[in-house]
Short mmCIF file of C-alpha atoms in Angstrom, two decimals:
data_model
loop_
_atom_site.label_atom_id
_atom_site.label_comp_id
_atom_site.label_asym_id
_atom_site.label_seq_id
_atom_site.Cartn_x
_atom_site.Cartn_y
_atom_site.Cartn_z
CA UNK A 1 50.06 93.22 80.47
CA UNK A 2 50.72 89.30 81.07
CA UNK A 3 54.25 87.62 80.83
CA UNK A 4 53.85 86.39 77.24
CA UNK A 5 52.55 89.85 76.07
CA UNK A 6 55.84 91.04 77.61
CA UNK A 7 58.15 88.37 76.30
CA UNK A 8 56.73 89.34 72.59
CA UNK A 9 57.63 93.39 73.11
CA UNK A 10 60.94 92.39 74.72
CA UNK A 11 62.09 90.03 71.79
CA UNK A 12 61.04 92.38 69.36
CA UNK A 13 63.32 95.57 70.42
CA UNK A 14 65.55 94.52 68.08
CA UNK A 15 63.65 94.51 64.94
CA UNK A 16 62.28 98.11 65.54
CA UNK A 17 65.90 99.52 65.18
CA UNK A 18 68.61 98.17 62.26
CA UNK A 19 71.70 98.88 63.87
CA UNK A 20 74.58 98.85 61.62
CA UNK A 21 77.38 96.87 62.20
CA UNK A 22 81.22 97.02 60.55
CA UNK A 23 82.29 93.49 61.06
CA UNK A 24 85.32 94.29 59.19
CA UNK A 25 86.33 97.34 62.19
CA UNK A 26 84.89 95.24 64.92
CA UNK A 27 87.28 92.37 63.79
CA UNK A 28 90.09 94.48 63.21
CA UNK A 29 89.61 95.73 66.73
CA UNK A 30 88.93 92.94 68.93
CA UNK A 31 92.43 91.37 67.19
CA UNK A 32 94.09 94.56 67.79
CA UNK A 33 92.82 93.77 71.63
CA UNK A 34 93.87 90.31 71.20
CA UNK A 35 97.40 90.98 70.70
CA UNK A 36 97.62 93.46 73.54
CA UNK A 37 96.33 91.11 75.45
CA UNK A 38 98.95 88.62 74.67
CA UNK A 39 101.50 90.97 75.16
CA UNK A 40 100.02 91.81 78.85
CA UNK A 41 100.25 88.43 79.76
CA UNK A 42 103.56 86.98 78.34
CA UNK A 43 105.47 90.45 80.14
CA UNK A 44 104.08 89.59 83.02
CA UNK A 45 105.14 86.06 83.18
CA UNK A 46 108.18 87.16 81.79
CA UNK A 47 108.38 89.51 85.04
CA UNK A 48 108.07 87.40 87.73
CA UNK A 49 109.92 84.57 86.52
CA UNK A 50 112.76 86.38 84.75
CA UNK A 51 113.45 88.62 87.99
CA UNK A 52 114.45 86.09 89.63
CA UNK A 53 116.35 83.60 87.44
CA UNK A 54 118.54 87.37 86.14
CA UNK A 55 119.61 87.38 89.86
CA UNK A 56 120.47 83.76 89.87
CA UNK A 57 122.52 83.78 86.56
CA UNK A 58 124.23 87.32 87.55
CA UNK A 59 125.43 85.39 91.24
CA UNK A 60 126.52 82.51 89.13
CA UNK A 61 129.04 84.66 87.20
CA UNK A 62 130.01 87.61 89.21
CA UNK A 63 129.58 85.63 92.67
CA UNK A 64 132.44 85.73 94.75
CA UNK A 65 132.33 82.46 97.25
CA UNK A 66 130.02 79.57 97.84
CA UNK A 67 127.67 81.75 99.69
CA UNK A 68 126.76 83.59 96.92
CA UNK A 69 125.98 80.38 94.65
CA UNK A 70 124.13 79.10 97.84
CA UNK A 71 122.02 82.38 96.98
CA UNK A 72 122.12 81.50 93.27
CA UNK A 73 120.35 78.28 93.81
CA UNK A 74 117.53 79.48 95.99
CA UNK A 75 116.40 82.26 93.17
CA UNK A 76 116.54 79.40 90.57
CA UNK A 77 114.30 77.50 92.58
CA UNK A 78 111.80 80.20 93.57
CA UNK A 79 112.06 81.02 89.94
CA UNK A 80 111.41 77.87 88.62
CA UNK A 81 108.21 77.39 91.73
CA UNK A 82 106.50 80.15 90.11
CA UNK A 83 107.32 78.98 86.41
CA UNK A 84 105.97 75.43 87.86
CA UNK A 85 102.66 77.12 89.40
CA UNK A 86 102.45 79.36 86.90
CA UNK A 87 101.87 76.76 83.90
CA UNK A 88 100.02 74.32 86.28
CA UNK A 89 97.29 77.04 87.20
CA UNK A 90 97.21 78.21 83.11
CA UNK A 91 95.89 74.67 82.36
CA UNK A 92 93.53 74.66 84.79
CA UNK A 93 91.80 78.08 84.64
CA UNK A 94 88.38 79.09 84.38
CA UNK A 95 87.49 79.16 80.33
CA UNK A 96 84.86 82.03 79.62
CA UNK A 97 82.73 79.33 77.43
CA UNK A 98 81.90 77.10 80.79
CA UNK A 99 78.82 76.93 82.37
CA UNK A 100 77.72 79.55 85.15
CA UNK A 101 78.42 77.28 87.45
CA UNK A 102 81.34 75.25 86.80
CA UNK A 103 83.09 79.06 85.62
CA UNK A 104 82.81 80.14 89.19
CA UNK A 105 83.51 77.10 90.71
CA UNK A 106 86.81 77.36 88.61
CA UNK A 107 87.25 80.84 89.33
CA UNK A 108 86.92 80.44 92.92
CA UNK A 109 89.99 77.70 92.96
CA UNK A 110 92.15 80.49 91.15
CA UNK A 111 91.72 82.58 93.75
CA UNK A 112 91.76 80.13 96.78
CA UNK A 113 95.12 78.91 95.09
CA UNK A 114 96.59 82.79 94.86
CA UNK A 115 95.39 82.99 99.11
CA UNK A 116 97.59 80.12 99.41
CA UNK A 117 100.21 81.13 97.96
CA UNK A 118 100.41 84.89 99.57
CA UNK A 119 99.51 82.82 102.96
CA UNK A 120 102.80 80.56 102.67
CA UNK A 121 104.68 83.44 100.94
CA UNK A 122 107.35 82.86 104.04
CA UNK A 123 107.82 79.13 103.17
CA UNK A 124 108.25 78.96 99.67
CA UNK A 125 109.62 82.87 98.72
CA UNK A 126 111.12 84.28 101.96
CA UNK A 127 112.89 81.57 104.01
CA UNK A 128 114.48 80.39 100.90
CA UNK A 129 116.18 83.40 100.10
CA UNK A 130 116.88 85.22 103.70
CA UNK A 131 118.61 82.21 104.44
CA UNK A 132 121.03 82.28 101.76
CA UNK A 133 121.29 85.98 102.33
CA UNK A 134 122.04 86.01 106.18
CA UNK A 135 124.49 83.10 105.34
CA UNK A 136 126.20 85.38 102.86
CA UNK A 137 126.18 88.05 104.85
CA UNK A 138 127.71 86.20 108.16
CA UNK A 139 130.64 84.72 105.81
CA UNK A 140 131.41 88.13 103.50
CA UNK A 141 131.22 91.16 106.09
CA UNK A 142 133.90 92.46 107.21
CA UNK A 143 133.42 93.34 110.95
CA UNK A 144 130.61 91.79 113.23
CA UNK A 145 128.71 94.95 113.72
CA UNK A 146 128.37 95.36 109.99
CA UNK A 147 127.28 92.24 109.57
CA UNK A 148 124.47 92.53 112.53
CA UNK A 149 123.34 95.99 110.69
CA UNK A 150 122.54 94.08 107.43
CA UNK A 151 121.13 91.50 108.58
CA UNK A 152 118.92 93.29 110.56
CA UNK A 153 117.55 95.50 107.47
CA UNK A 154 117.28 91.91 105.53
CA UNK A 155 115.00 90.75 108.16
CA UNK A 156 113.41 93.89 108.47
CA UNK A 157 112.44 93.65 104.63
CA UNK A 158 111.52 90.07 104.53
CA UNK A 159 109.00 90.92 106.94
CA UNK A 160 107.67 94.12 105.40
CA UNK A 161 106.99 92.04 102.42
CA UNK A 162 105.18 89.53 104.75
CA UNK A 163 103.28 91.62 105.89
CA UNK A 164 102.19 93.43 102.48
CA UNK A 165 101.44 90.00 101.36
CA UNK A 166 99.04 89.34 104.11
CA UNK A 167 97.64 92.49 103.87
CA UNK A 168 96.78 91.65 100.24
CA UNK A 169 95.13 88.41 101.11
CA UNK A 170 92.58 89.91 104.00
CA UNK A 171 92.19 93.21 101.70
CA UNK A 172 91.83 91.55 97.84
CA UNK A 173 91.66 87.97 97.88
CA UNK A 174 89.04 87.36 101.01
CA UNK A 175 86.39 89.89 99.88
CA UNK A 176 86.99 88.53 96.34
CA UNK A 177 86.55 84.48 97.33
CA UNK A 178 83.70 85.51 99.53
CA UNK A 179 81.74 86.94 96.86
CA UNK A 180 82.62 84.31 94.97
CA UNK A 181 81.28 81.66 97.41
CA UNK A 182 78.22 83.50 97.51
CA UNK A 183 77.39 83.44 93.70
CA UNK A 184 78.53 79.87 93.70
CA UNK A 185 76.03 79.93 96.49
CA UNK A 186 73.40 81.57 94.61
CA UNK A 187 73.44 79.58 91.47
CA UNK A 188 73.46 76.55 93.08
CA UNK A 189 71.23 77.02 96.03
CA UNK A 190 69.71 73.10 95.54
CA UNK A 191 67.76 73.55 99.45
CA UNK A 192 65.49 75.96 97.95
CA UNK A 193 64.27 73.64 95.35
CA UNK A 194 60.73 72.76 95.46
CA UNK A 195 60.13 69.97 93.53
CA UNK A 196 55.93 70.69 94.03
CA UNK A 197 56.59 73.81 91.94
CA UNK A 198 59.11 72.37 89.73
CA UNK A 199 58.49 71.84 86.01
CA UNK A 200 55.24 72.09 85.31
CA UNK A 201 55.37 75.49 84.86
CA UNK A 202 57.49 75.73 82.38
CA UNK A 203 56.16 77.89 79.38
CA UNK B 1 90.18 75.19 63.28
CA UNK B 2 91.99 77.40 60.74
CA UNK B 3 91.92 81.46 60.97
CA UNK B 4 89.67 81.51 57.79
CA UNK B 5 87.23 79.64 59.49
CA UNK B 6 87.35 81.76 62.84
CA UNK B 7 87.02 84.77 61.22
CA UNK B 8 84.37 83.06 59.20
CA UNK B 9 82.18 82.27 62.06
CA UNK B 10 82.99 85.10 64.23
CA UNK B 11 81.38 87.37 61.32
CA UNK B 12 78.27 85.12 61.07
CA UNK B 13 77.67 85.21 65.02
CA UNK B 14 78.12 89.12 64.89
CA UNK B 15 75.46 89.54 62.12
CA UNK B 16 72.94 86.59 63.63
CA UNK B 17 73.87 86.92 67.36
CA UNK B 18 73.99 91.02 67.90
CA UNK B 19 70.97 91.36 69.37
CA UNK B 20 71.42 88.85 72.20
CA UNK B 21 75.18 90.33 72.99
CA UNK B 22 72.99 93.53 73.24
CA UNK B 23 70.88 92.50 75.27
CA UNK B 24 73.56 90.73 77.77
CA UNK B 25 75.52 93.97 77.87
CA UNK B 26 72.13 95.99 78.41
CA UNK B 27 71.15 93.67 81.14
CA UNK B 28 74.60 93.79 83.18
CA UNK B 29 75.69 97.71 82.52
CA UNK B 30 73.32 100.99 82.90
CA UNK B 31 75.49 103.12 81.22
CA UNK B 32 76.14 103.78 77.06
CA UNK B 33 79.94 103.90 77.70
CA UNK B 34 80.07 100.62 80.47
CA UNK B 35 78.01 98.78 77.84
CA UNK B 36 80.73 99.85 75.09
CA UNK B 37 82.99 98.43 77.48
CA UNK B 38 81.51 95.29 77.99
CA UNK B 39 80.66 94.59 74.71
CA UNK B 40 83.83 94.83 73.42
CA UNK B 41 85.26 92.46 76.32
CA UNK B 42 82.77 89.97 75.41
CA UNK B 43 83.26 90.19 71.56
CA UNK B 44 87.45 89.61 73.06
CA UNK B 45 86.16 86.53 74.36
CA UNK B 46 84.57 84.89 71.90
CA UNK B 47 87.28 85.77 69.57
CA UNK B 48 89.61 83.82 72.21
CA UNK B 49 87.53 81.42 72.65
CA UNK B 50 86.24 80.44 69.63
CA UNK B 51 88.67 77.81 68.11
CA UNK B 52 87.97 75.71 71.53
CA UNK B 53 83.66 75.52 69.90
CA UNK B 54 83.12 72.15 69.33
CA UNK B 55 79.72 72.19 68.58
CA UNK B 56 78.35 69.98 71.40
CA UNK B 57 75.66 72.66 72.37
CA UNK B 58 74.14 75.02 70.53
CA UNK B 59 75.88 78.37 69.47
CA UNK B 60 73.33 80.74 71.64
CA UNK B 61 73.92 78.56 74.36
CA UNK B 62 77.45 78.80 74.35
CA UNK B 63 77.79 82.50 73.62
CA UNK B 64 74.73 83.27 76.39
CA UNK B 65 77.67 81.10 78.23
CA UNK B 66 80.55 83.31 77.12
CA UNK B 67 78.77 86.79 77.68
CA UNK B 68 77.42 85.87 81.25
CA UNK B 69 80.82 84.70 82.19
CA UNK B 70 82.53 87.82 81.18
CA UNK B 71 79.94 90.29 82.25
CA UNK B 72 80.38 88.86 85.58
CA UNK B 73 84.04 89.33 85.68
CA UNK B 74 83.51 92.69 83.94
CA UNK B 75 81.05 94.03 86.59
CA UNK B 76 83.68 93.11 89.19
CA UNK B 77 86.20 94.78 87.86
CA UNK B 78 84.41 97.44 86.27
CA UNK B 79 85.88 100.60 87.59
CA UNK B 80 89.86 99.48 86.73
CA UNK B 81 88.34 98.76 83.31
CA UNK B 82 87.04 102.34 82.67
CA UNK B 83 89.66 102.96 80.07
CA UNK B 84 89.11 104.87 77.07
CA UNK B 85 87.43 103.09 74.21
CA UNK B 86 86.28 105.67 72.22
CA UNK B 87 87.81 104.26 68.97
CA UNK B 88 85.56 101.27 69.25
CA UNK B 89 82.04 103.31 70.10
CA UNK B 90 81.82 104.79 67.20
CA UNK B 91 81.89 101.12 65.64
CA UNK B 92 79.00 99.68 67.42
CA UNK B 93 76.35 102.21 66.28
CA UNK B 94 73.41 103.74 68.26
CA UNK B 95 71.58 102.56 70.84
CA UNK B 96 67.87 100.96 69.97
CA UNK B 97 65.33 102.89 69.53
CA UNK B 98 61.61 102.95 68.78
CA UNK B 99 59.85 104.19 65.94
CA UNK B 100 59.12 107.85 67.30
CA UNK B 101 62.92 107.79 67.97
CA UNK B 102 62.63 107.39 72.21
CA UNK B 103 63.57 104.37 73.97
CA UNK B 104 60.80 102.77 74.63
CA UNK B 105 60.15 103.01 78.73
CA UNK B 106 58.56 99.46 79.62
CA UNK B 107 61.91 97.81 78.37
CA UNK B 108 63.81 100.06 79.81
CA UNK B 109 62.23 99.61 83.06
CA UNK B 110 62.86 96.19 82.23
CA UNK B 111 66.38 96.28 82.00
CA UNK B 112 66.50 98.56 84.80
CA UNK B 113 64.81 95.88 86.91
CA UNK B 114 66.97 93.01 85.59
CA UNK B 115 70.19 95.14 86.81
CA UNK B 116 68.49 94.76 90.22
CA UNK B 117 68.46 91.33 90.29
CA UNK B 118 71.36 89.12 91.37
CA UNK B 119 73.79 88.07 88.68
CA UNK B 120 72.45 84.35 88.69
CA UNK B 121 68.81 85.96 88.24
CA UNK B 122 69.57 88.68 86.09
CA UNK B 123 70.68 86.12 83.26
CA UNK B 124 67.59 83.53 83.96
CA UNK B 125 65.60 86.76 83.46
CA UNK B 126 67.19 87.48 80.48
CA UNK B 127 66.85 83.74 79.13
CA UNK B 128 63.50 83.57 79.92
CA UNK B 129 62.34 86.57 77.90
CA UNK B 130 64.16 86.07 75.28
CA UNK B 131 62.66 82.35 75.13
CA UNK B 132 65.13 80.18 75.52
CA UNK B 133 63.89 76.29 77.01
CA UNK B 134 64.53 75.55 80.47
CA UNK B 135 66.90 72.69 79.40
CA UNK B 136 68.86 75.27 77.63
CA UNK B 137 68.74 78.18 80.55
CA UNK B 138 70.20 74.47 82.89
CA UNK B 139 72.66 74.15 80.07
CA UNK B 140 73.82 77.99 80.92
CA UNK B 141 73.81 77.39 84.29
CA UNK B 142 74.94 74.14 84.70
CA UNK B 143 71.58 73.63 87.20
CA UNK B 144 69.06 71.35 86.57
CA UNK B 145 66.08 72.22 85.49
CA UNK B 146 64.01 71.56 88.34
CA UNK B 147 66.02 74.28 89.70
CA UNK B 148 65.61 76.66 86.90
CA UNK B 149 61.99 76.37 87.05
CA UNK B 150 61.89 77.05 90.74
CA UNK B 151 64.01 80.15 90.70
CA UNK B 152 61.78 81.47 87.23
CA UNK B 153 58.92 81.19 89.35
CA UNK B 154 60.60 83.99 91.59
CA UNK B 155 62.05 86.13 89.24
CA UNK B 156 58.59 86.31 87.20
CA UNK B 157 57.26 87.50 90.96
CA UNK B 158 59.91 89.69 91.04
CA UNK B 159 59.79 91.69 87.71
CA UNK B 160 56.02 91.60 87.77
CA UNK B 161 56.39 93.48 91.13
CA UNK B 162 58.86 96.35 89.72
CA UNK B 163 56.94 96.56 86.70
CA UNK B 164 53.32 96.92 88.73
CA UNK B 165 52.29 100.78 87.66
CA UNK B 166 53.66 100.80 84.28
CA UNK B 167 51.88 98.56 81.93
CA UNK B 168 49.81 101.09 80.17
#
């Protein structure tokens, strides 16, 4: 059988079978998925942003010295960081109706940008608030050995969630912008062009 | 674009455009319940993205666009998105068939083969039997279509090779 013989049985699978569509349930379910969907995505923005600005506006009125609005202002500003980052990366991800290319391309910068920020979680997440906290702690306990003890387990957890962060970015985010490197790789492989071949044989 | 109009189109693209979606979801999933799956993310994503069609290109271009896109992301994340859809398969109908009611092997094969391929191939492949020009496979792309011509001239090597045996 030659290519165009081929080509004529593939394009005709369809018309041997009517398959019978609802529109009206398909429609009905893909905006049921829709909202979900929505939903997904505005409680977990809501999440990660409102965690942290709760804890700054429950300092602000139960805090007890300067310390604790020290601590106040560092989650506001990690808050509003990832409310910054957040809308900044919305506008510029990958949109489904982009070319092969250009989608990956796009979806390779999300996830370069996520390595980033797991890589500098220390700078922009933990430094800002351990310091507050080992401040606070130093200034409110009430013997030194007390105060050593918790700042010990502060440091302790600071680096746990270092480490889990790290562990994420060689585990899920590595493989993940590897693979994408090679399809962006694949699609546009220009050394293997041959212009000799090139267009002529076009159907 | 109002939400008359969306639903307006989205309708006409189901009716005209089912048999390519089929053929995308066929292409990227072996299984009846993955390619429920898929399909149903795909027709999620046109739905989404349909107010931002402009027109610029044509509408097979942008929904070969559209399905490759999220059959790629699907595939990745296929086994998280194993959830139960069994509301929507019983919407979608049953799976083509031929005239004696069995599938009919040499596309099967087909599909089988295009599976194989890498994701970049597997949709040339697809784009070239269903007949699309090579302009329009570049458009999908975003190669040239020096380049698509270069890479058909594989892939046709390719599936002729996995199809060698099963021609009669």
């Amino acid at each position: 059988m030659n290519f165009e013989s081929l080509q004529q049985r593939w394009q005709q699978q369809e018309t041997r079978s009517e398959v019978k569509v609802d529109a009206c349930l398909i429609l009905q379910e893909v905006r049921r998925n829709h909202r979900s969907f929505q939903a997904m995505i505005f409680w977990r923005d809501f999440r990660e942003v409102g965690a942290a600005l709760f804890v700054a506006v429950f300092i602000i009125f139960h805090g007890r010295d300067w310390t604790d609005w020290l601590l106040a202002v560092a989650g506001s500003s990690v808050g509003i960081f990832l409310l910054r980052d957040h809308l900044r990366q919305r506008k510029q991800r990958p949109r489904a109706s982009e070319d092969l290319r250009l989608y990956v391309q796009h979806s390779l910068d999300e996830v370069r940008h996520q390595s980033w920020l797991l890589r500098n979680v220390l700078w922009w997440y933990l430094l800002p608030l351990m310091v507050p906290m080992l401040i606070s702690n130093a200034v409110q306990a009430d013997t030194v050995r007390q105060g050593v003890r918790q700042s010990v387990v502060i440091v302790v957890m600071a680096w746990l969630i270092y480490k889990l962060n790290q562990h994420a970015v060689r585990k899920q985010l590595v493989p993940r912008e590897q693979e994408l490197e090679r399809l962006l790789a694949g699609i546009s492989e220009d050394s293997s062009i041959n212009p000799a071949v090139g267009i002529l044989e076009q159907p | 674009m109002t939400p008359h109009e969306q639903e307006s189109i989205f309708r006409r693209w189901l009716s005209e455009h089912q048999g390519l979606l089929r053929r995308v979801v066929k292409s990227f999933a072996a299984s009846a319940a993955d390619q429920e799956d898929l399909l149903q993310e795909i027709l999620l994503q046109a739905w989404i993205s349909l107010p931002s069609f402009r027109g610029d290109s044509k509408e097979t271009t942008w929904l070969y666009r559209l399905a490759f896109n999220t059959a790629m992301v699907w595939q990745r994340k296929e086994q998280r998105r194993r959830v139960k859809h069994e509301a929507f398969s019983s919407l979608i109908g049953e799976e083509p068939t031929s005239p004696d009611g069995t599938a009919d092997a040499l596309i099967e094969r087909l599909y089988e083969a295009i599976r194989a391929l890498p994701k970049p191939e597997a949709s040339l492949a697809l784009m070239l039997l269903d007949g699309l020009s090579y302009r329009e496979m570049g458009e999908v792309l975003g190669i040239s279509e020096n380049h698509v011509a270069v890479r058909l001239h594989r892939i046709r090597k390719q599936l002729a090779e996995q199809l060698k045996g099963l021609e009669s």
